[in-house]
Coordinates of C-alpha atoms in Angstrom, one line a residue:
M1 CA -20.8 -16.9 -39.1
Y2 CA -24.2 -18.2 -39.3
N3 CA -23.9 -22.0 -39.3
L4 CA -21.3 -21.4 -36.2
V5 CA -24.7 -19.3 -34.7
K6 CA -26.4 -22.1 -35.5
T7 CA -24.3 -25.2 -34.3
L8 CA -23.8 -22.8 -30.9
F9 CA -27.3 -22.6 -30.3
F10 CA -28.2 -26.0 -30.3
A11 CA -25.4 -27.2 -28.8
A12 CA -27.0 -24.1 -26.0
L13 CA -29.9 -25.8 -26.3
L14 CA -28.6 -29.3 -24.5
C15 CA -28.3 -27.2 -21.4
V16 CA -31.8 -25.7 -21.0
P17 CA -33.7 -26.8 -18.0
A18 CA -36.0 -29.3 -19.1
K19 CA -38.0 -32.2 -16.6
A20 CA -38.4 -31.9 -12.8
S21 CA -35.8 -34.2 -10.9
S22 CA -35.0 -34.8 -7.5
L23 CA -32.1 -32.9 -6.3
T24 CA -30.2 -33.5 -3.5
P25 CA -27.4 -31.2 -0.8
E26 CA -24.2 -33.3 -3.0
Q27 CA -25.0 -32.1 -6.1
F28 CA -24.7 -28.4 -5.5
S29 CA -21.8 -29.7 -2.7
K30 CA -19.4 -31.2 -5.8
L31 CA -16.6 -28.7 -6.7
K32 CA -16.6 -27.1 -10.7
M33 CA -15.8 -30.3 -12.8
I34 CA -13.5 -28.0 -14.7
E35 CA -12.7 -24.3 -14.6
S36 CA -9.4 -22.0 -15.7
A37 CA -9.1 -23.4 -19.1
Q38 CA -6.5 -22.1 -21.4
V39 CA -6.2 -22.2 -25.1
S40 CA -2.9 -22.8 -26.2
P41 CA -1.0 -20.2 -28.4
N42 CA -1.1 -21.9 -31.3
G43 CA -4.4 -23.4 -30.8
K44 CA -3.9 -27.0 -30.9
S45 CA -4.6 -27.4 -26.5
I46 CA -6.3 -26.5 -24.1
V47 CA -5.0 -27.2 -20.5
A48 CA -7.8 -26.8 -17.9
I49 CA -8.0 -27.8 -13.9
Y50 CA -9.8 -31.2 -13.1
N51 CA -11.4 -31.3 -10.0
T52 CA -12.1 -35.0 -8.9
K53 CA -12.9 -36.6 -5.6
N54 CA -8.9 -37.6 -4.9
G55 CA -8.0 -34.2 -5.5
P56 CA -7.4 -31.3 -8.0
Q57 CA -6.0 -32.5 -11.8
V58 CA -4.6 -30.9 -14.3
V59 CA -5.4 -31.9 -17.2
L60 CA -4.7 -31.4 -21.4
S61 CA -7.3 -31.4 -24.5
A62 CA -6.8 -31.3 -28.0
F63 CA -9.2 -27.9 -28.7
G64 CA -12.4 -29.4 -30.7
N65 CA -12.9 -32.3 -28.4
N66 CA -13.9 -32.9 -24.8
K67 CA -11.3 -36.4 -24.5
I68 CA -8.6 -35.2 -21.8
T69 CA -5.8 -36.6 -20.5
P70 CA -4.2 -36.3 -16.8
L71 CA -0.9 -34.2 -16.9
A72 CA -0.3 -33.9 -12.9
Q73 CA -3.0 -35.2 -9.9
L74 CA -1.9 -33.2 -6.6
K75 CA -2.4 -34.1 -3.4
K76 CA -5.8 -34.3 -2.1
A77 CA -7.1 -31.8 0.6
K78 CA -3.5 -30.5 0.6
D79 CA -2.5 -28.5 -2.7
R80 CA -5.2 -25.7 -4.5
V81 CA -4.6 -25.5 -8.3
D82 CA -5.0 -21.7 -8.8
Y83 CA -4.2 -21.2 -12.0
V84 CA -2.6 -23.0 -14.9
R85 CA -0.8 -20.9 -18.2
W86 CA 0.8 -21.9 -20.9
S87 CA 4.7 -20.9 -21.4
G88 CA 4.5 -21.4 -25.7
N89 CA 2.8 -24.7 -26.8
K90 CA 5.8 -27.2 -24.9
F91 CA 5.4 -25.9 -21.2
V92 CA 2.2 -25.4 -18.6
V93 CA 3.5 -23.5 -15.8
I94 CA 0.6 -24.6 -12.6
G95 CA -0.1 -22.5 -10.2
T96 CA -0.6 -24.2 -6.6
S97 CA -0.9 -22.9 -2.7
Y98 CA -1.8 -24.8 0.4
P99 CA -2.0 -24.1 4.6
G100 CA 1.8 -23.8 5.3
Y101 CA 2.3 -24.2 9.5
Y102 CA 5.5 -22.2 10.9
R103 CA 6.1 -20.5 14.6
G104 CA 2.3 -20.9 15.3
I105 CA 0.8 -20.0 12.5
Y106 CA -0.9 -20.9 9.5
Y107 CA 0.2 -19.2 6.3
R108 CA -1.1 -19.5 2.6
V109 CA 2.2 -20.9 0.3
S110 CA 2.0 -20.3 -2.7
R111 CA 4.0 -23.0 -5.6
L112 CA 4.6 -23.1 -9.1
Y113 CA 4.9 -26.3 -11.2
S114 CA 6.2 -27.0 -14.9
I115 CA 5.3 -29.4 -16.8
D116 CA 6.2 -30.7 -20.3
V117 CA 3.1 -31.6 -22.4
Q118 CA 5.3 -33.9 -24.8
N119 CA 6.7 -35.8 -22.3
K120 CA 4.4 -35.3 -18.7
E121 CA 7.3 -34.4 -16.6
V122 CA 6.5 -32.8 -14.0
R123 CA 9.3 -30.1 -12.2
E124 CA 8.3 -28.2 -9.0
L125 CA 10.0 -24.8 -9.7
T126 CA 12.1 -23.8 -6.2
H127 CA 15.4 -21.9 -5.8
K128 CA 17.8 -24.9 -4.5
R129 CA 20.1 -22.7 -2.6
L130 CA 16.6 -21.0 -0.8
R131 CA 15.4 -24.8 -0.2
K132 CA 17.9 -24.9 2.0
S133 CA 16.5 -21.9 4.7
Q134 CA 14.4 -23.2 8.0
G135 CA 11.3 -20.9 6.3
H136 CA 11.8 -22.0 3.2
K137 CA 8.4 -24.3 3.3
V138 CA 6.3 -21.3 4.1
Q139 CA 8.2 -19.8 1.3
S140 CA 5.5 -18.4 -1.6
Y141 CA 6.8 -18.2 -5.3
Q142 CA 4.7 -16.1 -7.7
L143 CA 5.0 -16.0 -11.5
L144 CA 5.4 -12.8 -12.8
S145 CA 6.1 -14.0 -17.2
S146 CA 5.4 -16.2 -18.9
L147 CA 8.0 -14.1 -21.7
P148 CA 6.2 -14.7 -25.1
A149 CA 9.4 -14.7 -26.7
K150 CA 10.9 -17.1 -24.3
E151 CA 8.9 -20.2 -24.5
N152 CA 11.7 -22.3 -22.0
E153 CA 11.4 -19.3 -19.7
V154 CA 9.3 -17.7 -17.1
L155 CA 9.8 -15.0 -15.3
V156 CA 9.0 -15.8 -11.1
S157 CA 9.3 -13.6 -7.8
T158 CA 10.0 -14.9 -4.4
Y159 CA 11.8 -14.1 -0.8
D160 CA 15.9 -13.5 -1.2
S161 CA 17.5 -13.2 1.7
R162 CA 20.1 -11.7 1.2
D163 CA 17.8 -8.9 -0.8
K164 CA 15.9 -9.7 2.7
A165 CA 13.0 -8.8 0.3
Y166 CA 11.5 -10.2 -2.8
S167 CA 13.4 -10.4 -5.5
V168 CA 13.5 -11.5 -9.7
F169 CA 14.4 -14.6 -11.4
T170 CA 14.6 -16.0 -15.0
V171 CA 13.6 -19.7 -14.4
D172 CA 14.3 -22.3 -17.0
L173 CA 11.5 -24.4 -17.4
E174 CA 14.6 -27.4 -19.5
N175 CA 16.5 -27.8 -16.1
G176 CA 14.5 -25.8 -13.0
D177 CA 17.4 -23.2 -12.9
F178 CA 16.9 -19.8 -10.7
E179 CA 18.6 -17.0 -12.8
K180 CA 18.4 -12.9 -10.5
E181 CA 18.1 -10.3 -12.4
F182 CA 18.5 -7.4 -9.8
A183 CA 18.5 -7.1 -6.5
N184 CA 16.0 -5.9 -5.2
K185 CA 17.0 -2.1 -3.3
Y186 CA 13.7 -1.0 -2.5
D187 CA 11.9 -2.8 -0.4
V188 CA 9.2 -3.8 -2.7
S189 CA 7.4 -6.7 -2.7
S190 CA 5.2 -7.1 -6.1
W191 CA 6.7 -5.9 -9.5
Y192 CA 5.0 -6.2 -12.8
P193 CA 7.4 -7.0 -16.3
D194 CA 5.6 -4.9 -19.1
I195 CA 5.1 -6.9 -22.2
N196 CA 8.6 -7.8 -23.2
G197 CA 9.1 -9.2 -19.8
T198 CA 11.3 -6.5 -18.9
I199 CA 10.3 -5.8 -15.4
R200 CA 9.7 -1.9 -14.7
L201 CA 7.3 -1.2 -12.1
G202 CA 7.7 -2.9 -8.2
I203 CA 5.1 -1.6 -5.8
A204 CA 6.3 -1.7 -1.8
G205 CA 4.0 -1.2 1.0
E206 CA 5.3 -0.4 4.4
K207 CA 3.5 0.9 8.2
Q208 CA 5.4 3.8 9.4
Q209 CA 5.3 4.4 13.2
G210 CA 5.5 8.1 13.3
I211 CA 3.9 10.5 15.6
F212 CA 2.1 12.7 13.2
D213 CA 1.2 12.5 9.2
D214 CA 3.6 10.0 8.3
K215 CA 2.2 7.4 10.8
G216 CA 0.3 4.9 8.8
H217 CA 0.0 2.6 5.7
F218 CA 1.8 3.9 3.0
I219 CA 1.8 2.4 -0.6
S220 CA 5.0 3.3 -3.0
T221 CA 5.5 2.8 -6.6
W222 CA 8.7 2.4 -8.2
Y223 CA 9.3 2.9 -12.2
R224 CA 12.5 2.2 -14.7
K225 CA 12.7 3.5 -18.0
S226 CA 14.8 0.5 -19.0
A227 CA 16.9 -2.4 -17.8
D228 CA 19.9 -0.5 -17.6
E229 CA 18.5 1.9 -14.7
D230 CA 18.0 1.6 -11.3
F231 CA 14.5 2.3 -10.8
K232 CA 13.2 5.2 -9.5
L233 CA 9.7 6.5 -7.1
M234 CA 7.1 6.9 -9.0
H235 CA 4.5 8.1 -7.1
K236 CA 3.7 7.1 -2.8
R237 CA -0.1 7.6 -1.6
K238 CA -1.1 6.5 2.1
F239 CA -3.5 3.7 2.3
G240 CA -7.0 5.6 2.2
E241 CA -5.9 8.8 1.5
G242 CA -6.2 10.9 -1.3
H243 CA -7.0 9.1 -5.2
T244 CA -6.4 5.8 -5.6
F245 CA -3.4 5.0 -8.2
D246 CA -3.6 1.0 -9.1
I247 CA -1.1 1.0 -13.0
L248 CA -2.8 -1.4 -14.8
S249 CA -0.2 -1.5 -17.7
L250 CA 2.9 0.3 -19.4
S251 CA 2.2 2.1 -22.9
D252 CA 3.8 0.7 -26.0
D253 CA 6.7 3.5 -25.8
G254 CA 7.0 2.9 -21.8
T255 CA 7.1 6.2 -21.5
K256 CA 3.1 6.3 -20.0
A257 CA 0.9 4.2 -17.2
Y258 CA -3.1 3.4 -17.9
V259 CA -4.1 4.0 -14.0
I260 CA -7.4 3.0 -12.2
S261 CA -8.2 5.8 -10.4
D262 CA -11.2 7.6 -8.3
R263 CA -9.9 10.5 -8.8
E264 CA -12.3 13.6 -10.1
T265 CA -15.6 11.0 -10.0
G266 CA -14.9 9.1 -7.0
R267 CA -15.3 6.4 -9.0
Q268 CA -12.7 4.1 -10.4
A269 CA -11.6 5.0 -13.5
L270 CA -9.0 4.4 -16.6
W271 CA -6.7 7.2 -16.5
L272 CA -3.5 8.2 -18.7
Y273 CA -0.7 9.0 -16.5
D274 CA 2.3 11.2 -18.0
I275 CA 5.3 9.2 -15.5
E276 CA 8.4 11.8 -16.3
A277 CA 5.9 14.5 -16.1
G278 CA 4.4 13.2 -12.6
L279 CA 0.4 14.3 -14.1
F280 CA -2.5 12.4 -16.0
S281 CA -3.0 14.0 -19.0
Q282 CA -6.5 12.3 -19.7
K283 CA -9.5 10.4 -19.1
V284 CA -9.4 6.9 -21.4
F285 CA -12.6 4.9 -20.0
G286 CA -14.8 4.9 -17.0
H287 CA -18.3 3.7 -16.0
D288 CA -21.1 6.7 -14.5
K289 CA -22.3 3.8 -11.8
F290 CA -19.7 1.3 -11.5
D291 CA -15.9 1.7 -10.9
L292 CA -13.6 -0.5 -13.2
S293 CA -12.8 -3.6 -10.9
G294 CA -9.5 -4.1 -13.6
G295 CA -7.6 -5.0 -17.1
L296 CA -8.4 -7.5 -20.2
E297 CA -5.1 -8.4 -21.3
S298 CA -4.2 -10.3 -24.7
S299 CA -2.4 -13.8 -24.7
S300 CA 0.4 -11.2 -25.3
G301 CA 0.0 -9.4 -21.7
K302 CA -0.7 -5.9 -23.9
L303 CA -4.0 -4.0 -22.4
V304 CA -7.3 -4.8 -24.9
G305 CA -9.9 -3.5 -22.4
V306 CA -11.4 -3.2 -19.0
I307 CA -13.5 -4.8 -17.1
W308 CA -16.9 -3.5 -14.2
K309 CA -19.0 -5.4 -11.9
D310 CA -22.5 -4.3 -12.4
D311 CA -25.9 -7.6 -12.4
F312 CA -23.2 -9.7 -14.6
M313 CA -19.4 -8.6 -15.4
E314 CA -19.8 -6.4 -18.0
R315 CA -16.5 -5.4 -20.6
H316 CA -15.5 -2.5 -22.3
Y317 CA -12.9 -3.3 -25.3
F318 CA -11.0 -0.3 -26.8
D319 CA -10.3 -2.6 -30.4
E320 CA -13.9 -2.9 -32.6
K321 CA -12.5 -6.4 -33.7
D322 CA -12.3 -7.5 -30.2
S323 CA -16.1 -5.9 -29.3
Q324 CA -16.8 -7.5 -32.8
L325 CA -15.6 -10.8 -31.6
L326 CA -17.4 -11.0 -28.4
N327 CA -20.9 -10.0 -30.3
N328 CA -20.3 -13.1 -32.1
V329 CA -20.4 -15.2 -29.5
Q330 CA -23.1 -13.5 -27.8
A331 CA -25.0 -14.4 -30.3
A332 CA -24.7 -17.8 -30.8
L333 CA -25.5 -18.1 -27.8
P334 CA -28.7 -16.4 -26.5
G335 CA -29.9 -15.8 -23.0
Y336 CA -26.3 -17.0 -21.7
E337 CA -23.7 -14.4 -20.6
V338 CA -20.4 -15.0 -21.9
S339 CA -17.0 -14.2 -22.4
I340 CA -13.9 -14.8 -23.5
A341 CA -12.2 -17.6 -21.3
S342 CA -8.7 -17.9 -23.8
K343 CA -8.1 -17.8 -27.8
S344 CA -5.4 -18.0 -29.7
D345 CA -2.6 -16.0 -31.3
D346 CA -3.8 -15.9 -34.7
D347 CA -7.5 -15.4 -32.7
T348 CA -8.6 -18.1 -34.9
K349 CA -9.5 -20.3 -32.0
V350 CA -11.9 -19.5 -29.0
L351 CA -12.8 -20.7 -26.1
A352 CA -16.0 -19.0 -24.7
Y353 CA -17.4 -19.2 -21.0
A354 CA -21.2 -19.1 -20.7
I355 CA -23.4 -18.8 -17.8
K356 CA -26.8 -17.7 -16.4
D357 CA -28.5 -17.0 -12.8
N358 CA -29.9 -20.5 -13.0
S359 CA -28.1 -22.0 -15.4
P360 CA -24.2 -23.6 -14.4
G361 CA -21.2 -22.1 -16.7
K362 CA -20.0 -24.2 -19.2
Y363 CA -17.2 -24.0 -21.8
F364 CA -17.6 -24.0 -25.7
W365 CA -15.3 -23.9 -28.5
L366 CA -15.0 -22.2 -31.9
D367 CA -12.9 -22.3 -34.7
L368 CA -13.4 -19.4 -36.4
T369 CA -11.4 -21.1 -39.5
A370 CA -13.7 -24.0 -40.1
N371 CA -17.0 -22.2 -38.6
K372 CA -17.6 -24.4 -36.2
G373 CA -18.2 -25.5 -33.0
G374 CA -19.4 -26.9 -30.0
I375 CA -19.7 -27.5 -26.2
W376 CA -17.4 -28.6 -24.7
F377 CA -17.7 -29.2 -21.2
S378 CA -19.9 -27.8 -18.1
Q379 CA -18.6 -27.0 -15.0
Y380 CA -21.9 -29.1 -12.9
P381 CA -22.9 -31.8 -15.3
Q382 CA -25.2 -32.8 -12.2
L383 CA -27.5 -29.9 -12.4
E384 CA -27.5 -29.0 -15.8
N385 CA -31.3 -30.3 -17.4
V386 CA -33.1 -29.2 -13.9
P387 CA -35.6 -26.4 -12.6
L388 CA -33.5 -24.5 -10.7
A389 CA -34.1 -20.7 -9.2
T390 CA -34.1 -17.0 -10.8
V391 CA -32.4 -14.4 -9.5
Q392 CA -33.8 -11.8 -9.7
P393 CA -32.0 -7.6 -8.8
I394 CA -33.5 -5.4 -6.1
Q395 CA -33.4 -2.8 -5.0
Y396 CA -34.5 -1.3 -0.9
P397 CA -34.0 2.3 1.0
A398 CA -31.6 1.6 3.7
S399 CA -33.1 2.9 7.1
D400 CA -31.2 6.6 6.2
G401 CA -32.3 6.1 2.5
I402 CA -29.3 5.4 0.4
M403 CA -30.2 2.8 -1.8
I404 CA -28.8 -1.1 -1.2
H405 CA -29.2 -2.9 -4.5
A406 CA -29.5 -6.3 -4.0
Y407 CA -30.4 -10.4 -4.8
L408 CA -33.7 -12.2 -4.7
T409 CA -34.5 -15.5 -5.2
M410 CA -37.9 -17.5 -4.9
P411 CA -37.8 -21.1 -5.2
T412 CA -38.9 -22.8 -8.1
N413 CA -42.7 -24.1 -8.5
L414 CA -44.3 -22.2 -5.4
K415 CA -48.4 -22.7 -5.4
P416 CA -50.7 -19.4 -5.6
E417 CA -49.8 -17.0 -2.5
E418 CA -47.7 -19.2 -1.1
K419 CA -45.3 -17.3 0.9
P420 CA -41.5 -19.3 1.5
A421 CA -39.9 -18.9 4.6
F422 CA -36.5 -17.0 4.0
V423 CA -32.2 -16.5 4.3
V424 CA -30.5 -13.9 4.7
L425 CA -27.0 -14.6 2.5
P426 CA -24.6 -12.0 2.9
H427 CA -21.3 -12.0 1.2
G428 CA -17.8 -12.2 3.2
G429 CA -14.9 -9.8 2.6
P430 CA -17.0 -7.4 3.0
H431 CA -14.8 -5.4 0.8
A432 CA -16.7 -7.6 -2.0
R433 CA -20.2 -8.0 -3.9
D434 CA -22.7 -10.3 -4.5
M435 CA -23.4 -10.6 -8.4
R436 CA -26.5 -11.9 -10.7
Y437 CA -24.2 -15.2 -11.2
F438 CA -25.1 -18.9 -10.6
D439 CA -24.1 -20.1 -6.9
P440 CA -24.8 -24.0 -6.2
L441 CA -25.3 -22.3 -2.1
V442 CA -27.6 -19.8 -3.0
Q443 CA -29.8 -23.4 -6.3
L444 CA -28.6 -25.6 -2.8
I445 CA -31.6 -23.7 -0.6
A446 CA -33.7 -22.6 -3.2
S447 CA -34.3 -26.3 -3.8
Q448 CA -35.1 -26.7 -0.6
G449 CA -38.1 -24.4 -0.5
Y450 CA -36.7 -20.9 0.6
A451 CA -36.3 -17.7 -0.3
V452 CA -32.6 -16.1 -0.7
L453 CA -32.2 -12.5 -0.2
Q454 CA -28.1 -11.5 -0.9
M455 CA -27.2 -7.8 -0.4
N456 CA -25.0 -5.6 -1.0
F457 CA -24.1 -3.3 2.2
R458 CA -22.1 -0.4 1.8
G459 CA -18.6 -1.6 2.2
S460 CA -19.1 -3.5 -0.8
E461 CA -16.9 -3.0 -3.8
G462 CA -17.9 -1.9 -7.3
Y463 CA -20.2 1.1 -6.9
G464 CA -17.4 4.3 -6.0
T465 CA -15.7 5.1 -3.1
E466 CA -17.8 7.1 -1.1
F467 CA -20.4 4.0 -0.6
E468 CA -17.3 1.1 -0.3
T469 CA -15.8 3.8 2.3
A470 CA -19.4 4.5 4.1
G471 CA -18.3 0.9 5.6
Y472 CA -15.1 1.7 7.2
Y473 CA -15.2 1.7 10.8
Q474 CA -18.5 0.0 10.4
W475 CA -18.9 -3.9 11.4
G476 CA -21.6 -4.4 13.8
K477 CA -22.8 -0.9 13.1
R478 CA -24.1 0.7 9.7
M479 CA -22.9 -2.1 7.2
Q480 CA -25.3 -4.3 9.9
Q481 CA -28.3 -2.2 9.8
D482 CA -28.0 -1.8 5.4
V483 CA -28.5 -6.1 6.5
M484 CA -31.3 -5.6 8.9
D485 CA -33.1 -3.0 6.6
G486 CA -33.3 -5.6 3.7
V487 CA -34.9 -7.5 5.8
V488 CA -37.7 -5.2 7.3
W489 CA -38.1 -4.3 3.3
L490 CA -38.4 -7.8 2.5
D491 CA -40.6 -8.5 5.5
K492 CA -43.1 -5.3 3.8
Q493 CA -43.0 -6.8 0.4
N494 CA -46.1 -10.3 2.2
I495 CA -44.1 -12.4 -0.5
V496 CA -42.2 -14.2 2.2
A497 CA -43.0 -16.2 5.6
K498 CA -42.2 -14.5 9.0
N499 CA -39.8 -17.2 9.5
A500 CA -36.2 -16.9 9.1
C501 CA -32.9 -17.9 9.1
I502 CA -29.5 -15.7 9.0
V503 CA -26.7 -17.9 7.3
G504 CA -23.1 -16.4 6.2
A505 CA -19.4 -17.3 5.3
S506 CA -16.2 -15.1 6.5
Y507 CA -17.5 -11.4 7.4
G508 CA -21.4 -13.0 6.5
G509 CA -20.2 -15.4 9.2
Y510 CA -19.2 -12.1 11.0
V511 CA -22.6 -10.5 10.1
A512 CA -24.4 -13.7 10.9
L513 CA -23.9 -13.9 14.9
T514 CA -23.7 -10.3 15.2
A515 CA -27.3 -10.5 14.1
A516 CA -27.8 -13.4 16.3
F517 CA -27.4 -10.9 19.4
Q518 CA -28.7 -7.7 17.8
D519 CA -31.4 -9.0 16.7
S520 CA -31.8 -12.0 19.3
E521 CA -36.2 -12.1 18.2
R522 CA -36.2 -12.1 14.2
F523 CA -34.4 -15.3 12.9
D524 CA -35.0 -18.7 13.9
C525 CA -31.4 -19.8 13.2
V526 CA -28.3 -18.4 12.6
V527 CA -25.5 -20.4 10.7
S528 CA -22.0 -19.4 10.4
I529 CA -19.1 -20.6 8.5
A530 CA -15.5 -19.3 8.8
G531 CA -17.4 -16.9 10.6
I532 CA -15.8 -14.2 13.2
S533 CA -16.8 -14.1 17.3
D534 CA -14.5 -11.5 18.8
L535 CA -13.3 -8.9 16.5
K536 CA -10.5 -7.6 18.5
E537 CA -9.0 -10.9 19.0
M538 CA -8.7 -10.7 15.1
I539 CA -6.7 -7.1 14.8
E540 CA -5.0 -7.6 17.7
D541 CA -3.7 -10.9 15.9
E542 CA -0.3 -9.2 14.8
E543 CA 0.8 -12.3 12.5
R544 CA -3.1 -11.3 10.3
Q545 CA -2.8 -7.1 10.0
S546 CA -2.6 -5.6 6.8
T547 CA -3.3 -2.8 5.1
Y548 CA -7.4 -3.4 5.4
V549 CA -6.8 -3.4 9.4
D550 CA -7.3 0.2 8.8
N551 CA -10.6 0.0 7.6
I552 CA -12.3 -1.7 11.1
V553 CA -10.7 0.4 13.0
A554 CA -7.1 2.7 14.0
S555 CA -4.9 -0.5 15.6
N556 CA -3.4 1.7 17.7
D557 CA -6.2 4.1 19.4
S558 CA -7.2 1.5 22.4
D559 CA -10.8 3.3 23.1
A560 CA -11.5 2.0 19.7
L561 CA -10.6 -1.7 20.8
K562 CA -12.2 -2.1 23.5
A563 CA -15.4 -0.7 21.9
L564 CA -15.4 -3.6 19.4
D565 CA -16.6 -5.6 22.6
Q566 CA -20.0 -3.8 21.6
V567 CA -19.6 -5.7 18.6
S568 CA -18.9 -9.4 19.2
A569 CA -21.0 -11.9 19.3
I570 CA -18.1 -13.9 22.0
K571 CA -18.9 -11.1 24.2
H572 CA -22.9 -11.0 23.9
I573 CA -23.8 -15.0 24.3
D574 CA -26.1 -14.1 26.6
Q575 CA -28.4 -12.2 24.7
I576 CA -28.2 -15.5 22.1
K577 CA -31.7 -17.0 21.5
A578 CA -31.3 -18.9 18.1
P579 CA -29.9 -22.0 17.1
I580 CA -26.4 -21.7 16.1
L581 CA -24.5 -23.4 13.2
L582 CA -20.7 -23.1 13.4
I583 CA -18.4 -24.7 10.5
H584 CA -14.8 -24.0 10.6
G585 CA -11.7 -25.7 8.9
T586 CA -8.2 -25.8 10.8
R587 CA -6.3 -24.8 8.2
D588 CA -8.1 -21.5 7.3
T589 CA -5.2 -19.0 6.8
R590 CA -7.7 -16.3 6.7
V591 CA -9.8 -16.5 9.9
N592 CA -8.5 -18.5 12.6
Y593 CA -10.5 -21.2 13.1
S594 CA -10.5 -20.0 17.4
Q595 CA -13.0 -18.1 16.6
S596 CA -15.5 -20.2 16.1
K597 CA -14.2 -23.2 18.3
D598 CA -13.9 -20.3 21.2
F599 CA -17.3 -18.9 21.2
Y600 CA -19.0 -22.5 20.7
N601 CA -16.4 -23.8 24.2
Q602 CA -18.2 -20.2 26.0
A603 CA -21.5 -21.0 24.6
K604 CA -22.1 -24.9 24.1
S605 CA -23.5 -24.8 27.8
K606 CA -25.9 -22.0 27.3
L607 CA -27.2 -22.3 23.9
D608 CA -28.2 -25.0 20.6
I609 CA -25.1 -24.8 19.4
K610 CA -23.7 -27.3 16.6
Y611 CA -19.7 -27.1 15.6
I612 CA -18.3 -28.8 13.0
E613 CA -14.6 -28.8 12.7
F614 CA -12.9 -30.0 9.2
E615 CA -9.5 -30.7 9.9
N616 CA -6.8 -29.2 7.3
G617 CA -9.8 -27.5 5.9
T618 CA -9.0 -24.1 5.2
H619 CA -11.2 -20.6 4.6
F620 CA -13.0 -21.9 1.1
L621 CA -14.0 -25.4 1.7
D622 CA -12.4 -26.5 -0.6
D623 CA -11.5 -30.6 0.1
P624 CA -14.7 -32.4 -1.9
K625 CA -15.4 -34.3 1.2
N626 CA -15.8 -30.9 3.5
R627 CA -17.5 -29.1 0.9
K628 CA -20.0 -32.0 1.2
V629 CA -19.9 -31.9 4.7
A630 CA -20.9 -28.7 5.1
F631 CA -23.8 -28.8 2.3
G632 CA -25.3 -31.8 4.2
E633 CA -25.2 -30.3 7.8
L634 CA -26.5 -26.2 6.2
S635 CA -29.3 -28.5 4.2
E636 CA -30.7 -30.1 7.3
F637 CA -30.2 -27.5 10.1
L638 CA -32.3 -25.1 8.2
D639 CA -34.8 -28.0 7.5
K640 CA -35.0 -28.9 11.2
H641 CA -35.1 -24.8 12.6
L642 CA -37.9 -23.6 8.9

């Protein structure tokens, strides 16, 4: 192992920041060059997503070699590759998505393709009968399992009009034939197989319109002991009430479930649940500060550990062998945050992912049998060997005394006593959180000489149930105040100038627009990317309603709905003073672009405002051209007003 550590350490030195160079917005705007890399079960190959200016490609590489071979090219500005998965050593399954338009609404449509890596034949995995439906153009297909014992078959879920629900099919990758597993009589929308590929669990969500206690959103879990039995209701919970109940996996014999729940501790922990008895039997693992956010699985789908979010993603493996492997790789790459991106079935071929707050993510290959290793690819090669800003974790007290975790990024090469202007960058979601990882947007802003303040306000995930639910019904209120309390705190530190802008995307864009009228004297400029200006309009859009709406407002409470005008920027344009930049894509399936366009149309005669609309643009600026324009416009806007 010593030689391997030595080899990787010197490989990592290639990525150490070196002499300063001129950085441009275009360098930061590029998509990750390569992502979602997966090692084949036999360890001979790596498949990955390779982003080009002409759209994403799926590429193949021999393990230990950085020569790549294209397998498939997707259409630019239409398809997004979400993931790639091996099915045995012969087939690769590609998960894609695109914005589909149907009856006046854009939907995010998921589709699957298979590639025979031997002859590069690409096949779309859609059902022949279902393709005849008029609504098939917005019908999604989800990969459930790659069936480790059957490399030529996968399990797929899609909506079947005969069941009027989501059904499960076995799909033959050789010919694309679909064979239905069973009829969905339970209105289940999400199915989950065990490690052998047998569907054992189903999750159903429903909105009940009763008058009393049966009113609201409910989540039901269905279970069966074997493929020969019918499903039975295992658990039912009203959304927002009682303890959480999210199954990660089943025990090997299928009689117990590993469940993420906030019971007893108020934080999401892993529990063992006896299905027959309907009782929790023991706590398997929990963190004393943070919620668990998911599980770690082996290549066969077996649960082998859990993860949680601190400044970086942290991992706990149940098996000491897995822990030791991660520790060895970490030792080989000192100073980096390291994870195991993928590995072969025999654990001898490992693809490691290493990243810092001021250094882009990169993949390293390790051949443990040959005791060799080296760097494969950096995700942002154009940002290697340049000085980037360090992200510092901080805390500040909110106005009611609650401590808020946050991050402060100061620009590099500050002169003594120099106080830079700063940008407040609230995250989206709001059920999300910022972390300390390398972020191209943060680094772009810092490279222009500005400090960046990010905060995990109430409503952010990961800090326990009480902290998250304290953000419910608090759009424009307590969550907004947490952001502004961070500005007050930073002002008192005497390390930044008074000049400040607020920039946000999605929910962060809502925060920025809300600050524009609630704190109209504080900011020199405001930027909203795919943000929300009219909260009531978003809530009343029935096509976009989900269980999460209940965290914003009681949608059946007419007085509460009217009160949303008080925290919607479109109703307070006359109070806004700062210049505004709006950016939105017309195919945004999360926040309708009318949220920006309508605001612009009402404000353009009253404010210094600019609106950039990307035709066919999505919520995430995932088209290279759009992203380049957006980062360039943002850069110019900040320089003009700061």
